[in-house]
Short mmCIF file of C-alpha atoms in Angstrom, two decimals:
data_model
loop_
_atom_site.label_atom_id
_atom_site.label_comp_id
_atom_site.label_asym_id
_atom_site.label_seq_id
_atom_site.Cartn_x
_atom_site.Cartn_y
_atom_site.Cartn_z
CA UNK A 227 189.20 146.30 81.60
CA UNK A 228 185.53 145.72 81.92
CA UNK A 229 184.76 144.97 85.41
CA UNK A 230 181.28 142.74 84.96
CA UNK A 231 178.93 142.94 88.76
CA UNK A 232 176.61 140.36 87.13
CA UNK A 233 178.02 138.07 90.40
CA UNK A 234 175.96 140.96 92.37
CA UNK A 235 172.59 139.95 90.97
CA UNK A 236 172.50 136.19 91.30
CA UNK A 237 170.64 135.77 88.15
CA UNK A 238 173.37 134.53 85.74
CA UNK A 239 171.50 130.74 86.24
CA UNK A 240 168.06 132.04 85.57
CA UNK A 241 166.62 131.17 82.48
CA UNK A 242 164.92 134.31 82.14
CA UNK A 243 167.89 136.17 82.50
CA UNK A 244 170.20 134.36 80.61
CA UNK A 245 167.29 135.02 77.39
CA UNK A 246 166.96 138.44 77.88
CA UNK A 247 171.01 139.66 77.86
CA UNK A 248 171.43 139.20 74.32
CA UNK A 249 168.59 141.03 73.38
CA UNK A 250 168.78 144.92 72.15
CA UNK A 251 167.29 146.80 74.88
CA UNK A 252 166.67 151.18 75.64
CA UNK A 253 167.37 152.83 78.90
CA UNK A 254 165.65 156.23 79.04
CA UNK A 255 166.53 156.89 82.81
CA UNK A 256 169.75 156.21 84.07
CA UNK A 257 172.34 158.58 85.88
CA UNK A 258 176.16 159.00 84.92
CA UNK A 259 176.71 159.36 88.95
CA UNK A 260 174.60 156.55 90.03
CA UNK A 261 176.39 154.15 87.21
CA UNK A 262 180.41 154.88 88.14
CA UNK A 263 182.01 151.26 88.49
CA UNK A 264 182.80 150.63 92.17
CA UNK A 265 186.59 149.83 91.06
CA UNK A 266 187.42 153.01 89.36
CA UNK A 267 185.60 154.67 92.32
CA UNK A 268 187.76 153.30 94.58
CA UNK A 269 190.73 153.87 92.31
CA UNK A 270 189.77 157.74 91.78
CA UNK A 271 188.62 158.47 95.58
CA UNK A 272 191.65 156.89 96.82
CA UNK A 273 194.38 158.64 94.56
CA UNK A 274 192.63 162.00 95.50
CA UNK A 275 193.06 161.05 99.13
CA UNK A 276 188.82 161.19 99.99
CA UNK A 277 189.03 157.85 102.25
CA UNK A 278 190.85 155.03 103.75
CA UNK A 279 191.15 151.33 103.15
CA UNK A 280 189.56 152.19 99.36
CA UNK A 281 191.48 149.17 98.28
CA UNK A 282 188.43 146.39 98.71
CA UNK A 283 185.70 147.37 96.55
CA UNK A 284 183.75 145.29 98.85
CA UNK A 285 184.00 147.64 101.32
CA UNK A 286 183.13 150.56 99.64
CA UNK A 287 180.70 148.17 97.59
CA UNK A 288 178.73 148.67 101.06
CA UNK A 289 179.43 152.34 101.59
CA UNK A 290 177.83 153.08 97.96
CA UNK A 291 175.20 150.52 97.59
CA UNK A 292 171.73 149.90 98.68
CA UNK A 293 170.24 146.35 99.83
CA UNK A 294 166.93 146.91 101.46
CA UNK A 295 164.60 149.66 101.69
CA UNK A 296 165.19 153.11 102.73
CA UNK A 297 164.45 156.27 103.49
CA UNK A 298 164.92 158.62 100.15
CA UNK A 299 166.29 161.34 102.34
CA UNK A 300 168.67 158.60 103.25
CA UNK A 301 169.59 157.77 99.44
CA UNK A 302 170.19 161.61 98.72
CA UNK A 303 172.82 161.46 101.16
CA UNK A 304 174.16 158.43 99.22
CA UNK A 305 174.04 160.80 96.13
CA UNK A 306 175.89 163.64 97.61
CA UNK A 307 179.01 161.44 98.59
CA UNK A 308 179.45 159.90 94.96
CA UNK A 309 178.92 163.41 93.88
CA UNK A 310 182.16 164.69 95.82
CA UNK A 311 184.30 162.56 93.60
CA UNK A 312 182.54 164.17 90.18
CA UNK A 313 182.98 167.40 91.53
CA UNK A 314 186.26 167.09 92.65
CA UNK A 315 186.89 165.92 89.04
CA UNK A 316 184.99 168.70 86.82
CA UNK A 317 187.38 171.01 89.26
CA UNK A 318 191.01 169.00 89.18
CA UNK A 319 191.30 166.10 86.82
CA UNK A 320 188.54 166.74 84.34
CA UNK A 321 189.69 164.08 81.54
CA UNK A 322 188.60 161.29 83.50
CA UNK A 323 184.95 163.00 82.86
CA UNK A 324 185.35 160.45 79.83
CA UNK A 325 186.97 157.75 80.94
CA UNK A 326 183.89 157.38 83.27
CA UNK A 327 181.18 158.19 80.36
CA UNK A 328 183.39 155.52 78.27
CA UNK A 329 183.22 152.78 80.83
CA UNK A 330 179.59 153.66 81.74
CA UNK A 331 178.91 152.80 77.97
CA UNK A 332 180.00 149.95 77.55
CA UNK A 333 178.89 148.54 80.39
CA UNK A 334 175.50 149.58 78.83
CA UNK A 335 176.51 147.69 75.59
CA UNK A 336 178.53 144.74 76.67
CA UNK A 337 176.32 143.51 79.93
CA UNK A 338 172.86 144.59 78.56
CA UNK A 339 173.01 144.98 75.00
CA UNK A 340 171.83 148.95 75.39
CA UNK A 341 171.26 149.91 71.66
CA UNK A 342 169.79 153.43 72.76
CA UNK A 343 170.71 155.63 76.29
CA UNK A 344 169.86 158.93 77.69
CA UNK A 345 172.00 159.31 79.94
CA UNK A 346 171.13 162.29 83.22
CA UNK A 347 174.36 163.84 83.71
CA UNK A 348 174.30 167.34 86.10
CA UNK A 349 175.54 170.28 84.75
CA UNK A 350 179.23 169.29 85.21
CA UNK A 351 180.95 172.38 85.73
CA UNK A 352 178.68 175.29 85.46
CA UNK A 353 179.71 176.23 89.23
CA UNK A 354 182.66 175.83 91.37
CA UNK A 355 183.43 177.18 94.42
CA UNK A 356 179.89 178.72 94.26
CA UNK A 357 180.81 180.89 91.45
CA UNK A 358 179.25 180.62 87.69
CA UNK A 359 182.04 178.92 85.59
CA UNK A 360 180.75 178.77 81.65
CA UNK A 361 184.08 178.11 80.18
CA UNK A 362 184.65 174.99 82.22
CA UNK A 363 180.88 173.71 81.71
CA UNK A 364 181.85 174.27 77.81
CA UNK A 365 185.17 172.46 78.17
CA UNK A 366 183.21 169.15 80.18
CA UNK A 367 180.64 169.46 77.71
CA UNK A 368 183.40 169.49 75.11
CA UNK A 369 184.89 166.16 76.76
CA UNK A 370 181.67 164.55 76.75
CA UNK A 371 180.64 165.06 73.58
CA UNK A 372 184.07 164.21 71.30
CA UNK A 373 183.49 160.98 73.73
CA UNK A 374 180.35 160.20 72.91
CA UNK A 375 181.29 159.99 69.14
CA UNK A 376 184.13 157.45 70.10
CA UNK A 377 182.02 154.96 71.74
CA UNK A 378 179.52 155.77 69.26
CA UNK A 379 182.54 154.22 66.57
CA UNK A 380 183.33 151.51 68.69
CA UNK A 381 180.55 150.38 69.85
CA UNK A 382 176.87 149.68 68.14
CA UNK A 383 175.10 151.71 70.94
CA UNK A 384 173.35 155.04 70.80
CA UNK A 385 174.00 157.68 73.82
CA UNK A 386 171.99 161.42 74.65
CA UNK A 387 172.53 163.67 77.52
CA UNK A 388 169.78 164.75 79.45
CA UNK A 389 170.76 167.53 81.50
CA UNK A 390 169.57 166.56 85.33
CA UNK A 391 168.83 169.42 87.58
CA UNK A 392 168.61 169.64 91.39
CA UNK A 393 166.01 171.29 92.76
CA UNK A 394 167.69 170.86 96.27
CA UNK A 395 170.52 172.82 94.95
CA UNK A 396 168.77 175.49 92.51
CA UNK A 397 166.27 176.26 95.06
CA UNK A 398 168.44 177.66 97.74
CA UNK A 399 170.00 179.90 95.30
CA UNK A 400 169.35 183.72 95.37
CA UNK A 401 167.02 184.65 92.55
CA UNK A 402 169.00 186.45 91.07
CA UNK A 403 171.95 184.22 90.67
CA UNK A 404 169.36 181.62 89.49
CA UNK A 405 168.52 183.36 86.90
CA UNK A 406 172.37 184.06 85.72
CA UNK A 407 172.43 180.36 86.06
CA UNK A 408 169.61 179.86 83.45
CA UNK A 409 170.67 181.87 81.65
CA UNK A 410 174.19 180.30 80.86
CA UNK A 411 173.46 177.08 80.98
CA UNK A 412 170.35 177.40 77.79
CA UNK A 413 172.89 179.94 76.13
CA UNK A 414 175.79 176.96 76.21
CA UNK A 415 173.45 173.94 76.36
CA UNK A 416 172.31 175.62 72.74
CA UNK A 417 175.35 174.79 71.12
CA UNK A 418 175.29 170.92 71.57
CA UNK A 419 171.09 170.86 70.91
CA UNK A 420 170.33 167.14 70.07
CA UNK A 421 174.00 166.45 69.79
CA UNK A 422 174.32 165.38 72.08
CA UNK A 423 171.77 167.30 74.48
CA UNK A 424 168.65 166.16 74.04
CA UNK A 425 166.47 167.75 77.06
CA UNK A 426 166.33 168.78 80.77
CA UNK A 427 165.35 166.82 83.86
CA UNK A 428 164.61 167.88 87.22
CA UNK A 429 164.98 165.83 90.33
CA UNK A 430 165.71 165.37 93.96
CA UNK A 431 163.05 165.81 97.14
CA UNK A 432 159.58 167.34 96.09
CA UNK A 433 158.76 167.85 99.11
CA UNK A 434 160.97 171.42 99.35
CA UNK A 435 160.68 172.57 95.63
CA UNK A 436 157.33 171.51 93.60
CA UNK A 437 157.51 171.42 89.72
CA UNK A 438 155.94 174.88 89.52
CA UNK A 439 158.84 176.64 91.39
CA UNK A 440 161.26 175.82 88.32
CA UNK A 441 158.77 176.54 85.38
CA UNK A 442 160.66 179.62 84.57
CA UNK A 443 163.50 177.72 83.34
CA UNK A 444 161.32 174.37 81.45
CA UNK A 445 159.39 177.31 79.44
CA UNK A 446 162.39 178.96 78.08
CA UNK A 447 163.78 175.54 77.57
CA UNK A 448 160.80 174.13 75.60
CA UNK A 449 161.26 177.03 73.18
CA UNK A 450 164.57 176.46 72.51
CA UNK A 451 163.85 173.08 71.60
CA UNK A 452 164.72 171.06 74.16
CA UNK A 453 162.52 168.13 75.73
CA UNK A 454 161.81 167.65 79.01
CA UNK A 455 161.14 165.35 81.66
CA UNK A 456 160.32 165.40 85.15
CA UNK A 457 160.67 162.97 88.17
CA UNK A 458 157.54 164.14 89.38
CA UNK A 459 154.80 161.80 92.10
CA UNK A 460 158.06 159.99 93.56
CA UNK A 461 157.58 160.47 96.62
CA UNK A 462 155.59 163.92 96.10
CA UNK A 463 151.53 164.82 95.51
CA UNK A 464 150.07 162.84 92.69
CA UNK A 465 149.39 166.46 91.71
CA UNK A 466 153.06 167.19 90.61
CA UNK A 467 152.83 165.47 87.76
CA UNK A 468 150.31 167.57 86.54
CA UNK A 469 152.20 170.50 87.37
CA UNK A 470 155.15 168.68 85.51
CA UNK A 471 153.23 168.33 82.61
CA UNK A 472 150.98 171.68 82.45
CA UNK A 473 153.88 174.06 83.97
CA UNK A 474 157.14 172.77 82.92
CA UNK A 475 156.21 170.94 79.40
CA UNK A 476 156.95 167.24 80.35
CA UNK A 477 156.91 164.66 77.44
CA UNK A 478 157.84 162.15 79.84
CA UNK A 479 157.70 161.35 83.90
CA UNK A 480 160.33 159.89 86.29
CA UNK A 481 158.84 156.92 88.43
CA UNK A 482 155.02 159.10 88.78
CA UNK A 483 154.24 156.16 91.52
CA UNK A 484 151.70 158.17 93.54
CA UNK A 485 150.06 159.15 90.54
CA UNK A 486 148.10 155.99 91.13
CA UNK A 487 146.35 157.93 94.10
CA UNK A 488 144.77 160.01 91.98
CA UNK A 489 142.15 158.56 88.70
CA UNK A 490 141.86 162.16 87.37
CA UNK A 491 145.91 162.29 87.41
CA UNK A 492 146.34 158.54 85.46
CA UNK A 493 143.32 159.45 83.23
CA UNK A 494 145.18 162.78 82.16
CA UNK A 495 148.59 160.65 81.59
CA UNK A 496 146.70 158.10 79.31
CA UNK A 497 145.12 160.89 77.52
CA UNK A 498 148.02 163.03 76.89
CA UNK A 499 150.17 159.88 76.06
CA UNK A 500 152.81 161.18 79.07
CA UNK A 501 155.25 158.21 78.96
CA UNK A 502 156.47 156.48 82.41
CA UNK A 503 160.08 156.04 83.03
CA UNK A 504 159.24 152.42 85.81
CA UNK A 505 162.76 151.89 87.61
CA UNK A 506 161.52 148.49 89.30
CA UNK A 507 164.24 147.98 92.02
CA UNK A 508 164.81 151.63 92.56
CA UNK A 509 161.28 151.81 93.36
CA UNK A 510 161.08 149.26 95.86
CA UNK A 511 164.40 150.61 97.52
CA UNK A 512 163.67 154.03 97.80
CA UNK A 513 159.88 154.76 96.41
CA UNK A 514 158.25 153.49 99.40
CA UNK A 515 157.07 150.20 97.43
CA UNK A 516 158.77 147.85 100.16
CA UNK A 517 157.16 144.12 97.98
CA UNK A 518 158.25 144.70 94.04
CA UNK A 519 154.43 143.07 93.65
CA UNK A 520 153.27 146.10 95.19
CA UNK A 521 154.38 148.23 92.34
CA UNK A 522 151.96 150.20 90.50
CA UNK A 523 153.17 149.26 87.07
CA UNK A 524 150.54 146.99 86.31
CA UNK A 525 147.90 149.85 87.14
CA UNK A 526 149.85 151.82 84.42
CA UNK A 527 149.59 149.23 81.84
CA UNK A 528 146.31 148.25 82.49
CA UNK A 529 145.31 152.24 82.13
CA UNK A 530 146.82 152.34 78.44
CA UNK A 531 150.03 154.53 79.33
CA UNK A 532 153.07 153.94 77.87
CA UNK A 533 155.46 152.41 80.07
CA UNK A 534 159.78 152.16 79.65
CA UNK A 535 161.96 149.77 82.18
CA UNK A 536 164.77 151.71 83.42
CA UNK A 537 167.53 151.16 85.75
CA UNK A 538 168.14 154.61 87.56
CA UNK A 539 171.32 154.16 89.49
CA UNK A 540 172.59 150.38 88.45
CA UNK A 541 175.92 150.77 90.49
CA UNK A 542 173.71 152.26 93.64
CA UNK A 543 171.02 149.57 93.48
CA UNK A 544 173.01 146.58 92.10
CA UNK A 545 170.95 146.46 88.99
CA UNK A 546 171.07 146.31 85.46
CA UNK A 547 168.55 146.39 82.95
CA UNK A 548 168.83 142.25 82.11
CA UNK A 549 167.15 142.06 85.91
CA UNK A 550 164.89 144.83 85.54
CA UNK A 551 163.27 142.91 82.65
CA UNK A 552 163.56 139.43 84.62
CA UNK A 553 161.30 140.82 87.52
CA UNK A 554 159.08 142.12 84.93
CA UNK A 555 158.54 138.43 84.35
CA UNK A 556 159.03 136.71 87.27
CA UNK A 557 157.61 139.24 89.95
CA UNK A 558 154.98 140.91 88.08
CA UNK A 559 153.53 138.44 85.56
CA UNK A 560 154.59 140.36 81.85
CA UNK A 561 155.51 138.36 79.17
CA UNK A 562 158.03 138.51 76.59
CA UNK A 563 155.64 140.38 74.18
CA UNK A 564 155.02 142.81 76.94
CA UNK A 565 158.95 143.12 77.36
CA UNK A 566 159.32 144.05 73.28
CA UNK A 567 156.13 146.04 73.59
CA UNK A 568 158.10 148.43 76.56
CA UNK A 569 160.87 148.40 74.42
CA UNK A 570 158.59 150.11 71.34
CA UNK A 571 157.18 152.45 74.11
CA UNK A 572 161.08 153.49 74.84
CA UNK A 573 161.49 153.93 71.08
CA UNK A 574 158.56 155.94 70.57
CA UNK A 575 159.47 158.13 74.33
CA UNK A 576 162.91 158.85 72.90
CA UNK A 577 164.28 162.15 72.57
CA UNK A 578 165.36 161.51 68.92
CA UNK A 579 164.15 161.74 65.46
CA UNK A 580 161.95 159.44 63.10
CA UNK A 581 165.19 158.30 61.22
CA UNK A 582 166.33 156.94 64.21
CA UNK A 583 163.39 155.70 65.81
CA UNK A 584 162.11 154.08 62.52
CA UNK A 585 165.37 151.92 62.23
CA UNK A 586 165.72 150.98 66.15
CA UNK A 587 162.22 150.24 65.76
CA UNK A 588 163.12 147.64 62.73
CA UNK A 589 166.19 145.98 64.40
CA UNK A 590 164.61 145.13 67.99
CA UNK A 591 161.17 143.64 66.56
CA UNK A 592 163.36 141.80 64.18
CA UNK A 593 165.77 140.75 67.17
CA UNK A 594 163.04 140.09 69.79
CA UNK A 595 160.48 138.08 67.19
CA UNK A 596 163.59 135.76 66.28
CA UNK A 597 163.35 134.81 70.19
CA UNK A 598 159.33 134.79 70.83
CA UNK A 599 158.69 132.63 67.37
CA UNK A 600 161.37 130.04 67.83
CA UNK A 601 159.33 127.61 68.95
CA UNK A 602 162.68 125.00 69.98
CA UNK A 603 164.21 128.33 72.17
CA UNK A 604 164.37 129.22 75.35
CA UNK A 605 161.77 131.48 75.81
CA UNK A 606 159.13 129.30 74.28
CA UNK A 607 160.16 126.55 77.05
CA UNK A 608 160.32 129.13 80.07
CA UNK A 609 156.81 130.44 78.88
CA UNK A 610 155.46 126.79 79.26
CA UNK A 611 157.34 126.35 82.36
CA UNK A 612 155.85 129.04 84.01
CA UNK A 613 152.56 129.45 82.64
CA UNK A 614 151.20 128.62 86.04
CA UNK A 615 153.21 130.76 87.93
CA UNK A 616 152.43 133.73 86.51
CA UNK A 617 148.77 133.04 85.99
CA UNK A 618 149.04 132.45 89.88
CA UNK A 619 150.19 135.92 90.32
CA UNK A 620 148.07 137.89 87.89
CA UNK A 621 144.94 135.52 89.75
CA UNK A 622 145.84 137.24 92.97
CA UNK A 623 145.35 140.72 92.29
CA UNK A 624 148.19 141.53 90.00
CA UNK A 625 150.99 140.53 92.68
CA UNK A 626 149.96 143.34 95.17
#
């Protein structure tokens, strides 16, 4: 049964909100770990015996969400519990691998009207027990991608993988093990090229591992013919996202919020057309933007580089992509135009082909006009309504 946490966000009264759900929508950066459903969490950690009193998802609502601001060495300790369970999965009980991606999905579809996901899943499977495993990583990716074509049939959304790698985890490794790890994963990763593996990612703390410690790997991958992206100027140098883009081939660029410290570094980003992946509430929890009117997305638009509005982690940060969009409005002074014009960005950032892009492209401007022109709707009222709000904001220096 779908298990709905719009009661999480407070926002099922706004009028913003309540526009924006219907409308088709992309997510370009959101993680299969950071989007499990708190009740089948609960359910899965507590048949495999991980905690006590797993009963009340309200309890472990607390244990595996974020409210306020934190440290990001705090949230990586976050990620390593919820990735016990989906190891202890790709190793024991490795069908509910899609039962997860299936509810995951249509949450996407039914709460946010996701026409188009890449979804960041880890290598699931490609070690165990510290040991190189490629028949189970072909088996998971097997799973995944006979599950992908079911939601695919049952539901009108879109779904890619985007392989996620740690550089916590890859950069402790011996070097030569690293390289047998390479090595396997491109050799299997091959066989599901743009179905449904669409390109590489690389995350985690850049303070250890800069982008230019992993090029080996992003080269090799490029000419194979996978895309990449990088979360690169996180919480790292503004300089890593040149790295990112010069060394490792990036198309695209996870959060990039220090770029902002650097002209030379946004100038190069405009230039080069390097797309943004902006996870608003992510950012203020654990980007070091404490005040969402502090964010740095209006310096990116205002530069001329493309932005996307992402979730990240929507069970970790209690989001979804409906209130993404509604603090786009409310907290940082976009319109609705704005909202469709991130949207095209998304289309255009996508790891897909023209076909594909050319027809989403058709069915959200159709979608999104039929809400900006109606004159009688919603959106033309909350427009008027808040006119002076948001001209109040943008007045005082962009809401920063």
């Amino acid at each position: 049964m779908l298990q709905s946490s719009l009661h999480w966000y407070g926002e099922k009264e706004n009028g913003y909100y309540r526009q924006i759900t219907p409308l088709p929508k992309v997510d370009l950066h959101r993680h299969f770990s950071g989007s499990i459903r708190i009740g089948t969490f609960c359910e899965l950690a507590e048949e495999y015996g991980f905690e006590d009193n797993l009963s009340d998802p309200h309890i472990m609502g607390k244990r595996l969400t974020i409210d306020s601001p934190t440290q990001f060495t705090k949230f990586m300790y976050l990620w390593r519990y919820i990735n016990k369970l989906t190891s202890y999965i790709c190793k024991y009980d490795r069908d509910q691998i899609g039962r997860l991606l299936f509810e995951i999905c249509e949450d996407a579809y039914r709460i946010e009207n996701i026409r188009y996901l890449e979804l960041r899943l880890p290598p699931f499977g490609l070690t165990i027990d510290n040991q190189l495993n490629r028949s189970l990583f072909e088996e998971i990716m097997s799973i995944i991608s006979k599950q992908i074509q079911q939601i695919e049939s049952k539901f009108p959304i879109k779904i890619n993988v985007v392989l996620s790698l740690s550089r916590y985890y890859l950069g402790r490794l011996d070097p030569s093990f690293r390289k047998r790890y390479y090595d396997i994963l491109i050799e299997e990763s091959i066989n599901y090229l743009n179905s449904p593996i669409v390109g590489f990612d690389l995350s985690g703390r850049e303070d250890i591992y800069t982008p230019s410690f992993f090029s080996d790997f992003f080269k090799r991958s490029s000419k194979e013919g996978f895309n990449t992206t990088i979360h690169a100027s996180e919480v790292g140098k503004p300089q890593h996202a040149i790295e990112a883009i010069d060394n490792l081939s990036a198309k695209r660029l996870g959060h990039a919020l220090r770029t902002v410290e650097d002209p030379n570094v946004l100038d190069k980003l405009r230039k080069k057309k390097i797309g943004i992946e902006v996870c608003l509430t992510a950012n203020r929890l654990v980007g070091g933007i404490n005040q969402i009117r502090r964010h740095p997305i209006r310096e990116f638009y205002d530069c001329g580089i493309p932005i996307t509005l992402n979730t990240d982690d929507p069970t970790i940060f209690k989001t979804n992509l409906n209130k993404e969009y509604t603090i786009a409005i409310k907290e940082l002074g976009f319109s609705f135009e704005d909202l469709l014009m991130f949207n095209r960005n998304s289309i255009k950032e996508a790891f897909i082909g023209n076909e594909l892009a050319s027809k989403l492209e058709s069915t959200f401007v159709k979608e999104w006009s039929s809400v900006l022109e109606n004159g009688n709707g919603l959106a033309s009222k909350l427009e008027s309504t808040f006119v002076k709000e948001r001209s109040s904001i943008l007045e005082n220096g962009n809401g920063r």
